[in-house]
Coordinates of C-alpha atoms in Angstrom, one line a residue:
Chain N
M30 CA -66.8 -5.1 -63.9
I31 CA -64.7 -3.2 -61.8
E32 CA -65.0 0.5 -61.8
I33 CA -62.3 2.8 -59.6
K34 CA -63.1 6.7 -59.6
K35 CA -60.2 9.2 -57.8
L36 CA -59.6 6.5 -55.4
H37 CA -57.3 7.4 -52.1
K38 CA -55.5 5.7 -49.6
S39 CA -53.2 6.6 -46.8
Y40 CA -52.0 4.7 -44.0
P41 CA -50.7 6.4 -40.7
M42 CA -46.9 6.3 -40.2
G43 CA -46.7 7.3 -36.6
K44 CA -47.8 11.0 -36.7
D45 CA -47.5 11.5 -40.6
S46 CA -49.2 9.5 -42.9
L47 CA -47.9 7.6 -45.7
H48 CA -50.2 8.5 -49.0
V49 CA -50.3 5.3 -51.1
L50 CA -52.6 6.0 -53.6
K51 CA -53.3 9.3 -55.0
G52 CA -56.5 9.6 -56.9
L53 CA -56.7 6.4 -59.2
D54 CA -59.2 6.0 -62.0
L55 CA -59.7 2.5 -64.0
H56 CA -62.3 0.6 -65.4
I57 CA -61.7 -3.5 -66.0
K58 CA -64.6 -5.0 -68.1
E59 CA -66.0 -8.2 -67.9
G60 CA -63.8 -10.7 -69.8
E61 CA -60.6 -8.6 -69.8
F62 CA -57.0 -9.7 -68.7
V63 CA -55.4 -6.8 -67.1
S64 CA -52.3 -6.6 -65.1
I65 CA -50.9 -4.2 -63.0
M66 CA -47.3 -3.3 -63.3
G67 CA -45.0 -1.5 -60.9
S68 CA -42.0 -1.8 -58.5
S69 CA -42.5 -2.3 -55.1
G70 CA -43.9 0.8 -53.1
S71 CA -45.5 1.6 -56.2
G72 CA -49.2 0.8 -54.7
K73 CA -49.8 -1.9 -56.8
S74 CA -50.5 -4.3 -53.8
T75 CA -53.0 -2.0 -52.0
L76 CA -54.7 -1.5 -55.1
L77 CA -55.2 -5.3 -55.0
N78 CA -56.2 -5.5 -51.6
I79 CA -58.8 -2.7 -52.0
V80 CA -60.5 -4.4 -55.0
G81 CA -60.1 -7.5 -53.1
L82 CA -62.5 -6.0 -50.7
L83 CA -59.3 -7.0 -47.9
D84 CA -59.0 -3.7 -47.0
T85 CA -61.1 0.0 -47.2
H86 CA -60.2 2.9 -49.2
D87 CA -60.2 6.4 -48.0
E88 CA -61.8 8.5 -50.6
G89 CA -63.2 8.2 -54.0
E90 CA -65.7 5.2 -55.2
Y91 CA -65.2 1.7 -56.2
Y92 CA -68.1 -0.4 -57.8
L93 CA -67.7 -3.8 -58.0
N94 CA -70.2 -5.8 -60.4
G95 CA -71.9 -2.5 -60.6
Q96 CA -72.5 -2.5 -56.6
L97 CA -70.9 0.6 -54.9
I98 CA -68.6 -0.6 -52.1
E99 CA -68.9 1.7 -49.2
K100 CA -69.1 1.1 -45.1
L101 CA -68.7 -2.7 -45.3
N102 CA -68.7 -4.8 -42.3
E103 CA -66.5 -7.9 -42.5
K104 CA -69.8 -9.9 -42.9
K105 CA -70.7 -8.3 -45.9
A106 CA -67.1 -8.1 -47.1
A107 CA -67.2 -11.8 -46.6
V108 CA -69.8 -12.7 -48.5
L109 CA -68.9 -10.4 -51.4
R110 CA -65.8 -11.9 -51.4
N111 CA -67.1 -15.4 -51.0
K112 CA -69.5 -14.4 -54.3
F113 CA -67.4 -12.3 -56.6
L114 CA -63.9 -12.8 -55.9
G115 CA -60.9 -15.4 -56.4
F116 CA -57.8 -15.3 -55.0
V117 CA -54.3 -16.3 -56.0
F118 CA -51.5 -15.5 -54.1
Q119 CA -47.6 -15.2 -54.4
S120 CA -47.2 -17.8 -51.5
F121 CA -50.2 -20.0 -52.4
N122 CA -51.9 -19.8 -48.8
L123 CA -53.1 -23.4 -49.2
I124 CA -54.2 -24.8 -45.8
S125 CA -51.4 -27.3 -44.7
Y126 CA -53.5 -29.8 -43.0
K127 CA -56.2 -30.1 -45.7
T128 CA -56.0 -32.2 -48.8
A129 CA -55.7 -30.4 -52.3
L130 CA -59.7 -31.5 -52.6
E131 CA -60.4 -30.1 -49.6
N132 CA -58.8 -26.9 -49.8
V133 CA -60.4 -26.3 -53.1
A134 CA -63.6 -27.4 -51.4
L135 CA -63.2 -24.7 -49.0
P136 CA -64.8 -21.5 -50.5
L137 CA -68.2 -23.8 -51.3
Y138 CA -68.1 -24.6 -47.7
Y139 CA -68.6 -20.8 -46.5
K140 CA -71.0 -20.5 -49.7
G141 CA -73.3 -23.2 -48.1
V142 CA -73.0 -25.9 -50.6
A143 CA -73.9 -29.4 -49.0
R144 CA -70.4 -31.8 -48.4
K145 CA -71.1 -34.1 -51.2
E146 CA -71.9 -31.5 -54.1
R147 CA -68.8 -29.7 -52.8
Q148 CA -66.7 -32.4 -53.4
E149 CA -67.8 -33.2 -56.9
I150 CA -67.4 -29.3 -57.8
A151 CA -64.2 -29.4 -55.9
M152 CA -63.1 -32.6 -58.4
E153 CA -64.3 -31.2 -61.3
Y154 CA -62.0 -28.1 -61.0
L155 CA -59.0 -30.4 -59.7
D156 CA -59.8 -31.8 -63.1
K157 CA -59.6 -28.7 -65.1
V158 CA -56.2 -27.6 -63.6
E159 CA -55.4 -31.4 -64.5
L160 CA -54.7 -32.4 -60.9
K161 CA -57.5 -35.1 -60.4
D162 CA -54.8 -37.6 -59.8
W163 CA -53.5 -35.5 -56.7
A164 CA -56.9 -34.5 -55.1
N165 CA -55.7 -36.7 -51.8
H166 CA -52.6 -35.3 -51.2
L167 CA -51.5 -32.5 -48.8
P168 CA -50.0 -29.8 -50.2
S169 CA -46.6 -30.4 -48.9
E170 CA -46.4 -33.3 -51.2
L171 CA -47.0 -31.1 -54.1
S172 CA -44.6 -28.8 -56.0
G173 CA -44.8 -25.3 -56.4
G174 CA -46.6 -25.3 -59.7
Q175 CA -49.1 -27.8 -58.6
K176 CA -49.9 -25.7 -55.5
Q177 CA -50.3 -22.8 -57.3
R178 CA -52.7 -24.7 -59.8
V179 CA -54.5 -26.0 -56.7
A180 CA -54.7 -22.3 -55.6
I181 CA -56.2 -21.6 -59.0
A182 CA -58.8 -24.2 -58.7
R183 CA -59.8 -23.1 -55.6
A184 CA -60.2 -19.4 -56.7
L185 CA -62.6 -20.5 -59.5
V186 CA -64.5 -23.1 -57.7
A187 CA -67.2 -20.8 -56.3
Q188 CA -67.3 -19.2 -59.9
P189 CA -66.5 -15.6 -58.9
K190 CA -66.8 -12.6 -61.3
V191 CA -63.0 -11.6 -61.1
V192 CA -59.8 -13.6 -60.1
L193 CA -57.4 -11.7 -58.0
A194 CA -53.6 -13.0 -58.7
D195 CA -50.9 -11.2 -56.2
E196 CA -48.0 -12.0 -58.1
P197 CA -48.6 -15.3 -58.9
T198 CA -45.6 -16.9 -60.4
G199 CA -43.5 -15.0 -58.1
A200 CA -42.5 -18.1 -56.4
L201 CA -42.1 -20.2 -59.4
D202 CA -39.7 -20.8 -61.8
S203 CA -39.8 -19.7 -65.3
T204 CA -41.2 -23.1 -67.0
T205 CA -43.8 -23.3 -64.0
S206 CA -44.5 -19.9 -64.5
S207 CA -45.5 -20.0 -68.2
S208 CA -47.8 -23.0 -67.4
V209 CA -49.5 -21.1 -64.6
M210 CA -49.8 -18.4 -67.0
E211 CA -51.0 -20.2 -69.8
L212 CA -53.8 -21.6 -67.1
L213 CA -54.9 -18.0 -66.3
K214 CA -54.9 -17.1 -70.1
E215 CA -57.4 -20.5 -70.6
I216 CA -59.3 -19.1 -67.7
N217 CA -59.8 -15.8 -69.3
R218 CA -60.7 -17.1 -73.0
E219 CA -63.8 -18.9 -71.3
G220 CA -64.8 -15.4 -70.2
M221 CA -63.2 -14.6 -66.7
T222 CA -62.4 -11.5 -65.8
V223 CA -58.4 -11.5 -64.3
F224 CA -56.7 -9.2 -62.6
V225 CA -52.9 -10.2 -62.0
I226 CA -50.5 -8.1 -60.0
T227 CA -46.6 -8.4 -61.0
H228 CA -43.7 -6.7 -61.1
E229 CA -42.5 -9.1 -64.3
E230 CA -42.5 -7.7 -67.7
E231 CA -42.4 -11.0 -69.0
I232 CA -45.7 -11.8 -67.0
A233 CA -47.3 -8.4 -68.0
A234 CA -46.7 -9.2 -71.3
E235 CA -49.0 -12.6 -71.5
T236 CA -52.0 -10.4 -70.7
D237 CA -54.1 -8.1 -72.8
R238 CA -53.9 -4.8 -71.1
I239 CA -50.9 -3.5 -68.8
V240 CA -51.6 -0.8 -66.5
R241 CA -48.4 0.8 -65.1
L242 CA -48.5 2.2 -61.5
K243 CA -45.5 4.5 -60.2
D244 CA -45.8 5.9 -56.8
G245 CA -49.7 5.7 -56.6
I246 CA -50.4 7.2 -59.9
I247 CA -51.2 5.3 -62.8
I248 CA -48.9 6.6 -65.3
S249 CA -49.7 4.3 -68.5
D250 CA -52.6 1.9 -69.8
E251 CA -52.3 0.4 -72.8
K252 CA -53.6 -2.7 -74.4
V253 CA -50.9 -5.6 -75.4
K254 CA -49.9 -6.0 -79.1
K255 CA -50.5 -9.4 -79.9
N256 CA -47.8 -11.4 -81.7
V257 CA -49.8 -14.0 -83.2
K258 CA -47.7 -17.2 -83.1
V259 CA -48.1 -19.8 -86.2
Chain Y
M11 CA -78.1 -23.8 -33.4
K12 CA -77.6 -25.6 -36.9
F13 CA -73.7 -24.7 -36.8
I14 CA -73.8 -26.9 -33.7
F15 CA -75.1 -30.0 -35.6
D16 CA -73.6 -29.4 -38.6
K17 CA -71.4 -32.0 -39.8
D18 CA -68.8 -30.1 -41.4
S19 CA -68.4 -27.5 -38.8
W20 CA -67.3 -30.9 -36.9
Q21 CA -65.1 -31.9 -39.7
E22 CA -63.2 -28.7 -39.3
I23 CA -62.7 -28.6 -35.5
F24 CA -61.6 -32.7 -35.7
G25 CA -59.0 -31.4 -38.4
S26 CA -57.5 -28.5 -36.5
I27 CA -57.5 -30.8 -33.2
K28 CA -55.6 -33.9 -35.3
K29 CA -53.2 -31.2 -36.4
S30 CA -51.6 -31.1 -33.1
K31 CA -52.8 -34.0 -31.0
L32 CA -50.0 -33.3 -28.1
R33 CA -51.2 -30.2 -27.4
T34 CA -54.6 -30.8 -27.4
A35 CA -54.0 -33.9 -25.2
I36 CA -52.3 -31.7 -22.7
T37 CA -54.8 -29.0 -22.9
I38 CA -58.0 -31.6 -22.3
L39 CA -55.2 -32.7 -18.9
G40 CA -56.3 -29.5 -17.3
V41 CA -59.7 -29.5 -17.3
L42 CA -59.8 -33.7 -16.8
W43 CA -57.7 -33.1 -13.7
G44 CA -59.9 -30.2 -12.2
I45 CA -63.3 -32.4 -12.5
F46 CA -61.7 -35.3 -11.7
L47 CA -60.3 -33.4 -8.2
F48 CA -63.8 -32.3 -8.1
I49 CA -65.6 -35.5 -8.2
T50 CA -63.3 -37.4 -6.3
L51 CA -62.9 -35.2 -3.3
L52 CA -67.0 -34.5 -3.5
G53 CA -67.6 -37.8 -3.5
S54 CA -65.1 -39.1 -0.2
A55 CA -66.8 -36.2 1.3
R56 CA -69.6 -37.8 1.0
G57 CA -68.3 -41.1 2.0
M58 CA -67.2 -39.9 5.2
E59 CA -70.5 -38.2 5.7
N60 CA -72.2 -41.7 5.3
G61 CA -69.3 -43.4 7.3
F62 CA -70.1 -41.1 10.0
D63 CA -73.9 -41.5 9.8
K64 CA -73.2 -45.4 9.7
N65 CA -71.1 -45.0 13.3
F66 CA -73.5 -43.1 14.8
K67 CA -76.9 -44.7 13.3
N68 CA -77.0 -47.0 16.9
L69 CA -77.1 -43.6 19.0
A70 CA -79.7 -41.0 19.9
T71 CA -77.2 -38.3 18.3
N72 CA -79.3 -35.4 19.6
S73 CA -78.9 -36.7 23.6
I74 CA -77.0 -35.9 27.0
F75 CA -75.3 -37.7 29.7
L76 CA -76.2 -36.4 33.1
W77 CA -75.2 -37.4 36.8
A78 CA -74.8 -36.0 39.8
Q79 CA -71.9 -34.3 41.6
S80 CA -71.3 -32.5 44.9
T81 CA -72.3 -28.9 45.3
S82 CA -70.0 -26.1 45.1
M83 CA -72.3 -23.4 46.8
P84 CA -74.3 -23.4 50.0
N85 CA -77.8 -23.1 49.7
K86 CA -81.0 -23.0 51.6
G87 CA -79.5 -23.6 54.8
F88 CA -77.1 -26.9 52.8
Q89 CA -73.2 -26.2 53.2
R90 CA -71.2 -26.4 50.1
G91 CA -69.5 -29.9 49.5
R92 CA -73.1 -31.9 49.5
Q93 CA -73.2 -35.2 47.9
L94 CA -76.3 -35.3 45.7
R95 CA -77.8 -38.3 44.0
L96 CA -80.0 -38.2 41.0
K97 CA -83.7 -39.9 41.8
I98 CA -85.8 -42.3 39.8
Q99 CA -88.6 -39.7 40.6
D100 CA -86.3 -36.8 38.6
V101 CA -86.6 -38.5 35.4
D102 CA -90.5 -38.4 35.4
A103 CA -90.1 -34.5 36.6
I104 CA -87.9 -33.5 33.8
K105 CA -89.8 -35.5 31.4
R106 CA -92.7 -33.5 32.1
Q107 CA -91.7 -30.3 32.1
I108 CA -89.3 -30.2 29.3
P109 CA -91.4 -30.7 26.1
E110 CA -88.4 -30.8 24.0
I111 CA -87.3 -34.4 25.7
A112 CA -88.3 -37.3 23.7
F113 CA -87.2 -39.6 26.3
V114 CA -84.9 -40.2 29.4
A115 CA -83.2 -43.3 30.0
P116 CA -82.2 -43.9 33.9
R117 CA -79.2 -46.3 34.2
N118 CA -77.2 -48.1 36.9
V119 CA -74.0 -49.3 37.1
Q120 CA -71.5 -51.5 39.3
G121 CA -68.4 -51.3 38.4
V122 CA -67.5 -48.4 36.5
F123 CA -67.4 -45.3 38.5
G124 CA -65.7 -46.7 41.2
G125 CA -66.5 -49.6 43.4
P126 CA -65.7 -53.1 42.4
P127 CA -67.3 -54.9 39.3
A128 CA -69.8 -57.6 40.0
T129 CA -68.6 -61.4 40.6
V130 CA -70.2 -63.4 37.9
K131 CA -69.4 -67.3 38.3
R132 CA -70.6 -70.1 36.0
K133 CA -69.9 -73.4 37.1
T134 CA -66.2 -73.8 38.1
N135 CA -65.4 -70.3 36.0
S136 CA -65.4 -67.0 37.9
K137 CA -64.8 -63.6 36.7
T138 CA -65.5 -60.1 37.3
Y139 CA -67.7 -58.0 35.0
K140 CA -69.6 -54.2 34.7
L141 CA -73.2 -54.5 35.5
F142 CA -75.6 -52.4 34.2
G143 CA -79.3 -51.8 35.7
D144 CA -81.4 -50.6 32.6
Y145 CA -84.8 -50.2 31.2
P146 CA -85.9 -51.1 27.6
I147 CA -85.8 -47.7 26.4
L148 CA -82.0 -47.9 26.3
D149 CA -82.4 -49.8 22.9
N150 CA -83.5 -46.3 21.7
V151 CA -80.7 -44.2 22.9
N152 CA -77.5 -46.9 22.3
K153 CA -78.9 -49.4 20.3
V154 CA -78.1 -53.2 21.7
K155 CA -76.9 -55.5 18.7
I156 CA -78.5 -58.6 20.2
L157 CA -76.8 -61.9 18.9
E158 CA -79.3 -64.4 20.0
G159 CA -82.1 -64.2 22.7
R160 CA -83.4 -60.6 23.9
F161 CA -83.0 -57.5 25.4
I162 CA -84.9 -56.4 28.7
N163 CA -88.7 -56.0 28.3
M164 CA -91.1 -54.2 30.4
N165 CA -92.1 -57.7 31.9
D166 CA -88.7 -57.9 33.0
I167 CA -88.9 -54.5 35.0
E168 CA -92.4 -54.9 36.5
D169 CA -91.6 -58.3 37.8
E170 CA -87.9 -57.6 38.9
K171 CA -87.0 -60.7 37.0
K172 CA -83.5 -62.6 37.9
V173 CA -82.8 -62.0 34.2
C174 CA -79.4 -60.6 32.0
I175 CA -78.1 -59.8 29.0
I176 CA -74.9 -60.6 28.2
G177 CA -71.5 -59.7 26.3
E178 CA -69.8 -61.4 23.5
K179 CA -66.4 -61.6 25.8
V180 CA -68.5 -63.0 28.7
V181 CA -70.1 -65.6 27.0
D182 CA -66.4 -66.7 25.4
E183 CA -64.9 -66.9 29.1
L184 CA -67.5 -68.1 30.8
F185 CA -69.2 -71.0 28.6
E186 CA -67.6 -73.9 26.3
K187 CA -67.7 -73.5 22.7
D188 CA -70.9 -74.9 21.6
E189 CA -73.0 -74.2 24.4
Q190 CA -76.3 -73.2 24.7
V191 CA -76.0 -69.6 26.4
V192 CA -79.4 -68.4 26.1
G193 CA -81.4 -70.2 28.7
S194 CA -78.7 -71.3 30.9
Y195 CA -78.1 -69.5 34.4
V196 CA -75.0 -67.5 35.6
E197 CA -74.5 -66.5 39.2
I198 CA -74.4 -62.7 40.0
N199 CA -72.9 -61.5 43.4
G200 CA -74.5 -64.3 44.7
S201 CA -77.9 -65.0 43.1
F202 CA -78.6 -67.0 39.9
F203 CA -79.9 -65.0 36.8
Q204 CA -81.2 -66.7 33.6
V205 CA -79.6 -65.5 30.6
V206 CA -82.0 -64.4 28.0
G207 CA -80.0 -62.8 25.4
A208 CA -76.4 -62.1 24.0
Y209 CA -74.8 -58.9 22.8
K210 CA -72.3 -57.7 20.4
D211 CA -70.4 -54.6 21.2
N212 CA -71.2 -51.9 19.1
Q213 CA -68.1 -49.5 19.5
T214 CA -69.5 -46.6 20.2
S215 CA -70.2 -46.9 23.8
F216 CA -68.4 -47.8 27.2
E217 CA -70.1 -50.8 28.0
G218 CA -68.1 -52.9 25.6
D219 CA -68.2 -56.7 25.1
D220 CA -67.6 -57.5 28.5
S221 CA -70.6 -56.1 30.4
I222 CA -74.1 -57.9 31.9
Y223 CA -77.4 -56.1 31.7
M224 CA -80.0 -56.6 33.6
P225 CA -83.6 -54.9 34.5
F226 CA -83.2 -51.7 36.1
S227 CA -85.7 -52.8 39.2
T228 CA -83.5 -55.9 39.5
F229 CA -80.3 -54.0 40.0
R230 CA -82.0 -52.0 42.6
K231 CA -83.3 -55.0 44.5
I232 CA -80.1 -56.8 44.9
N233 CA -77.7 -53.8 45.3
N234 CA -80.0 -51.9 47.6
T235 CA -80.1 -48.8 45.7
G236 CA -83.4 -47.4 46.7
D237 CA -84.7 -44.6 44.7
N238 CA -81.0 -43.6 43.5
I239 CA -80.0 -43.8 39.8
G240 CA -76.3 -43.5 38.5
W241 CA -76.8 -41.2 35.7
M242 CA -79.4 -40.5 33.0
V243 CA -79.6 -40.3 29.2
I244 CA -81.7 -37.6 27.9
A245 CA -82.6 -37.8 24.2
A246 CA -84.2 -34.6 22.8
H247 CA -86.3 -34.4 19.8
K248 CA -84.3 -34.0 16.2
D249 CA -84.7 -30.5 15.9
A250 CA -84.8 -29.3 19.6
D251 CA -81.7 -27.1 20.8
I252 CA -79.7 -29.9 22.7
T253 CA -77.5 -27.0 24.7
Q254 CA -80.6 -25.4 26.0
V255 CA -82.4 -28.7 26.9
E256 CA -79.1 -29.1 28.8
K257 CA -79.8 -26.2 30.6
D258 CA -83.4 -26.5 31.3
V259 CA -82.8 -29.9 32.6
K260 CA -80.3 -28.7 35.1
T261 CA -82.5 -26.0 36.4
V262 CA -85.5 -28.4 36.7
L263 CA -82.9 -30.9 38.8
K264 CA -81.3 -27.8 40.9
R265 CA -85.0 -26.6 42.0
R266 CA -85.6 -30.4 43.1
H267 CA -82.7 -30.7 44.8
N268 CA -82.2 -27.5 46.6
V269 CA -79.2 -26.6 44.6
H270 CA -78.2 -23.1 44.0
L271 CA -78.9 -22.2 40.6
E272 CA -75.6 -20.6 39.7
D273 CA -74.0 -23.7 40.8
K274 CA -71.6 -25.1 38.3
R275 CA -70.5 -28.4 39.9
A276 CA -73.8 -30.3 41.1
F277 CA -75.0 -31.8 38.2
G278 CA -72.2 -33.0 35.7
S279 CA -72.9 -34.0 31.8
F280 CA -71.4 -34.7 28.6
N281 CA -73.6 -33.1 25.8
F282 CA -73.3 -35.8 23.0
G283 CA -75.8 -33.3 20.4
E284 CA -72.7 -30.9 20.7
M285 CA -70.1 -33.2 20.1
F286 CA -72.2 -34.9 17.1
S287 CA -72.9 -31.4 15.7
R288 CA -69.3 -30.8 15.9
I289 CA -68.3 -33.5 13.6
T290 CA -71.3 -32.6 11.4
G291 CA -69.8 -29.4 11.3
F292 CA -66.5 -30.8 10.5
V293 CA -67.8 -32.7 7.7
K294 CA -69.4 -29.8 6.4
G295 CA -66.3 -27.8 6.3
I296 CA -64.9 -30.6 4.4
K297 CA -67.6 -30.4 2.0
F298 CA -67.1 -27.0 1.5
L299 CA -63.2 -27.1 1.2
T300 CA -64.0 -29.6 -1.9
W301 CA -66.0 -27.3 -3.6
F302 CA -64.0 -24.7 -3.0
V303 CA -61.1 -26.5 -4.4
G304 CA -62.8 -28.5 -7.0
I305 CA -64.5 -25.1 -8.6
A306 CA -60.8 -23.4 -8.2
T307 CA -59.0 -25.9 -9.9
L308 CA -62.0 -26.6 -12.8
I309 CA -61.5 -22.8 -13.2
A310 CA -57.9 -22.8 -13.7
G311 CA -58.2 -25.8 -16.0
V312 CA -60.7 -23.9 -18.3
I313 CA -58.7 -20.7 -18.1
A314 CA -55.6 -22.9 -19.4
I315 CA -57.9 -24.4 -22.3
G316 CA -58.7 -20.7 -23.0
S317 CA -55.0 -19.9 -23.2
I318 CA -54.1 -22.5 -25.3
L319 CA -56.5 -21.8 -27.9
L320 CA -55.5 -18.2 -27.7
I321 CA -52.0 -19.6 -28.7
T322 CA -53.4 -21.9 -31.3
V323 CA -55.5 -18.8 -32.7
K324 CA -52.0 -17.2 -32.9
E325 CA -50.3 -19.8 -34.8
R326 CA -53.5 -20.0 -36.8
T327 CA -53.8 -16.4 -38.0
K328 CA -52.9 -16.8 -41.3
E329 CA -55.0 -19.7 -42.1
I330 CA -57.9 -17.7 -40.5
G331 CA -57.0 -14.9 -42.6
I332 CA -56.8 -17.4 -45.6
R333 CA -60.6 -18.5 -44.7
R334 CA -61.6 -14.9 -44.5
A335 CA -60.6 -14.1 -48.1
L336 CA -62.4 -17.3 -49.1
G337 CA -65.3 -16.1 -47.8
A338 CA -65.8 -16.9 -43.9
T339 CA -67.7 -14.3 -42.2
P340 CA -66.4 -13.6 -38.9
S341 CA -69.3 -15.1 -37.0
K342 CA -68.2 -18.9 -38.5
V343 CA -64.6 -18.2 -37.5
R344 CA -66.0 -17.5 -34.1
G345 CA -68.3 -20.0 -33.6
Q346 CA -65.6 -22.5 -34.6
I347 CA -63.3 -21.5 -31.9
V348 CA -65.9 -21.6 -29.5
L349 CA -67.0 -25.0 -30.5
E350 CA -63.7 -25.8 -30.1
S351 CA -63.4 -24.8 -26.9
V352 CA -66.4 -26.2 -25.6
F353 CA -66.0 -29.7 -27.4
L354 CA -62.7 -30.0 -25.7
T355 CA -64.0 -29.0 -22.5
L356 CA -66.7 -31.3 -22.5
I357 CA -64.5 -34.3 -23.7
A358 CA -62.4 -33.4 -20.5
G359 CA -65.3 -33.0 -18.4
V360 CA -66.6 -36.5 -19.2
L361 CA -63.3 -38.1 -19.0
G362 CA -62.7 -36.7 -15.5
I363 CA -66.1 -37.5 -14.0
I364 CA -65.3 -41.6 -15.7
F365 CA -62.1 -41.5 -13.6
G366 CA -63.4 -39.9 -10.9
G367 CA -66.1 -42.2 -10.6
L368 CA -63.8 -45.4 -11.2
V369 CA -61.8 -44.3 -8.2
L370 CA -64.6 -43.5 -6.2
M371 CA -65.5 -47.3 -6.9
G372 CA -62.0 -48.6 -6.1
L373 CA -62.1 -46.5 -2.5
N374 CA -65.5 -47.6 -1.7
A375 CA -64.0 -51.4 -2.7
A376 CA -61.2 -50.6 -0.1
F377 CA -62.7 -49.0 2.8
G378 CA -66.6 -49.5 2.5
D379 CA -66.6 -52.2 4.9
S380 CA -64.1 -51.2 7.4
D381 CA -65.7 -50.4 10.5
S382 CA -62.9 -48.5 11.8
F383 CA -62.6 -46.1 8.9
P384 CA -65.8 -43.9 8.6
F385 CA -66.3 -44.0 4.4
V386 CA -69.3 -45.8 3.0
N387 CA -70.6 -45.5 -0.3
P388 CA -68.9 -42.4 -1.6
A389 CA -70.8 -41.0 -4.6
V390 CA -71.4 -37.8 -6.4
S391 CA -75.2 -37.2 -7.3
I392 CA -76.2 -37.0 -10.9
P393 CA -77.5 -33.5 -10.9
I394 CA -74.2 -32.3 -9.4
A395 CA -72.2 -33.9 -12.1
M396 CA -74.9 -32.5 -14.6
G397 CA -74.3 -29.2 -13.4
A398 CA -70.5 -29.6 -13.5
V399 CA -70.9 -30.5 -17.3
I400 CA -73.1 -27.7 -17.8
A401 CA -71.1 -25.2 -16.1
L402 CA -67.6 -26.4 -17.5
V403 CA -69.9 -26.1 -21.2
T404 CA -70.7 -22.5 -19.9
F405 CA -67.0 -21.7 -18.9
G406 CA -65.9 -23.4 -21.9
S407 CA -67.7 -21.2 -24.2
L408 CA -66.6 -18.1 -22.1
I409 CA -63.3 -18.7 -22.2
G410 CA -63.2 -19.8 -26.0
M411 CA -65.0 -16.0 -26.7
I412 CA -61.5 -14.3 -26.1
P413 CA -59.6 -16.3 -28.7
A414 CA -62.4 -16.1 -30.8
Q415 CA -62.8 -12.3 -30.5
R416 CA -59.1 -12.2 -31.4
A417 CA -59.1 -14.6 -34.2
V418 CA -61.8 -11.8 -36.0
S419 CA -60.1 -8.8 -34.6
I420 CA -57.3 -9.5 -37.1
R421 CA -58.1 -7.9 -40.3
P422 CA -57.6 -10.8 -43.0
I423 CA -55.1 -8.8 -44.8
E424 CA -52.8 -8.2 -41.6
A425 CA -53.4 -12.1 -41.0
L426 CA -52.3 -12.9 -44.8
R427 CA -49.4 -10.7 -44.5
E428 CA -48.1 -13.0 -41.6
E429 CA -45.3 -15.4 -42.6

């Protein structure tokens, strides 16, 4: 689903440049639940931005759903994001003056889905995250966990290939964190590829595969041994 | 195009407008004020133009008043200072020699340029009034508003009839209330005249409402003026150059009266056409100023919309970033902001036109019937109003391009990072 070969990225910092990603190789197959672990400055956010087509890479190759990503203009990138990617952010990034339902329906609007159908699908996904009763509330009337569940519904509504979650539990307490992780797991069980970025061990432990990043290099990539709970 | 009629794009626009009602209202106010001023000023200028037209409609505007004075240069054996007299034969001569002239009205008067006015008696009442000897053609130069009866006609002239037309004030002073005026007799300078009409002052000439008109030929007979005429009103065709006509007439007259061609004093004149064109020029000037001020204010208003949208875009950077992460293409983002700009300018423009129209209606109600203030039927034509709206839409979309471009120039990743 996501294939990265010798990926390099550097940012200009005045006269010098900061080499953030130093030749990453990563292959994520369809249906995987992967977490990228790393402290701040390790390059994990940069990696997510490149994978999420929010940023471009300097060198190397990136295949998304088998398609080589190169020379993207903003329009193509927008269409690909809409088609293949669902985003979940640390700070939720809901639009404040739109209701939960309208927020969830937004990707469908950009996809060109008719209004009525859009509402129905959005409601279906809100139901899935158990927020059907909150459909007409503004984000300011929702709790942090509820907001993140709305954001997850929004990420899923256009039926993307990959859900990219950037510190999805970073702004949540531990109880709501685990319920959000449960939701992500459930989505993964239904076949969705989920790609989580975190710096918390407990969160990473919930996923199936942990990729550790340090100073722009992958230092380890291993499957998580599941403790089967009885 | 589909984008404009898409219900969803409007929903997005209303969403963002509702979000900041006060700001939207203030933004709209700028353009509203601009177009309001434009419409009101333009309509008022039009009202003034109409007002002048109404005041001058009874006058032949392309005309000259001309009279004889004394020479200032010796010529052909005549000394300087010779008193000249216009003759009735001059009238035919200038009409014949200058094709631009439409008609000439020779006039005589008693009691305006020196000399005592005429004594008029009616029963026991006696008063003095200005007395004019005129041709029917006067009606074309300076239309007399007849209250009852008629004005002088050619039969009166040919038969030297003893008839007269008297002013409103003369009627008030000499006649009792409810007394029959037309058909009655008054004694003028010792002779009896039948009153055939009464007129009302039209405020733009020096006859006033206390004068008496009689046929030119009758006047000449009772006052022994012979071929002399007091002065003449010369009206040129509408598109003739009145200044040139004035020169030509004087040249003809100087030749006929043996006056040196360089003599500036011999014939005096008042060029009404020139004065009228100055008034027309003044109205034109006001109109130009109106266009200038109106358009400048309008542009200022539209720029205000642009700058406020720029601020809006800055405030909404993150939101725009989210939308782009969710799949909004740059053209959709741009389109929405331009459409928002056009929508705001259009609403403001239409409201401005409506308010401007209401104010013009109010002004018309207040001044439209007044005779003293030249202000009649102030209006802005539909094409101009439509043109203003089209200009607004154009300006609105052009100015909207700036914030729209800014909105898409920020990369989504930077927009999302903004807190």
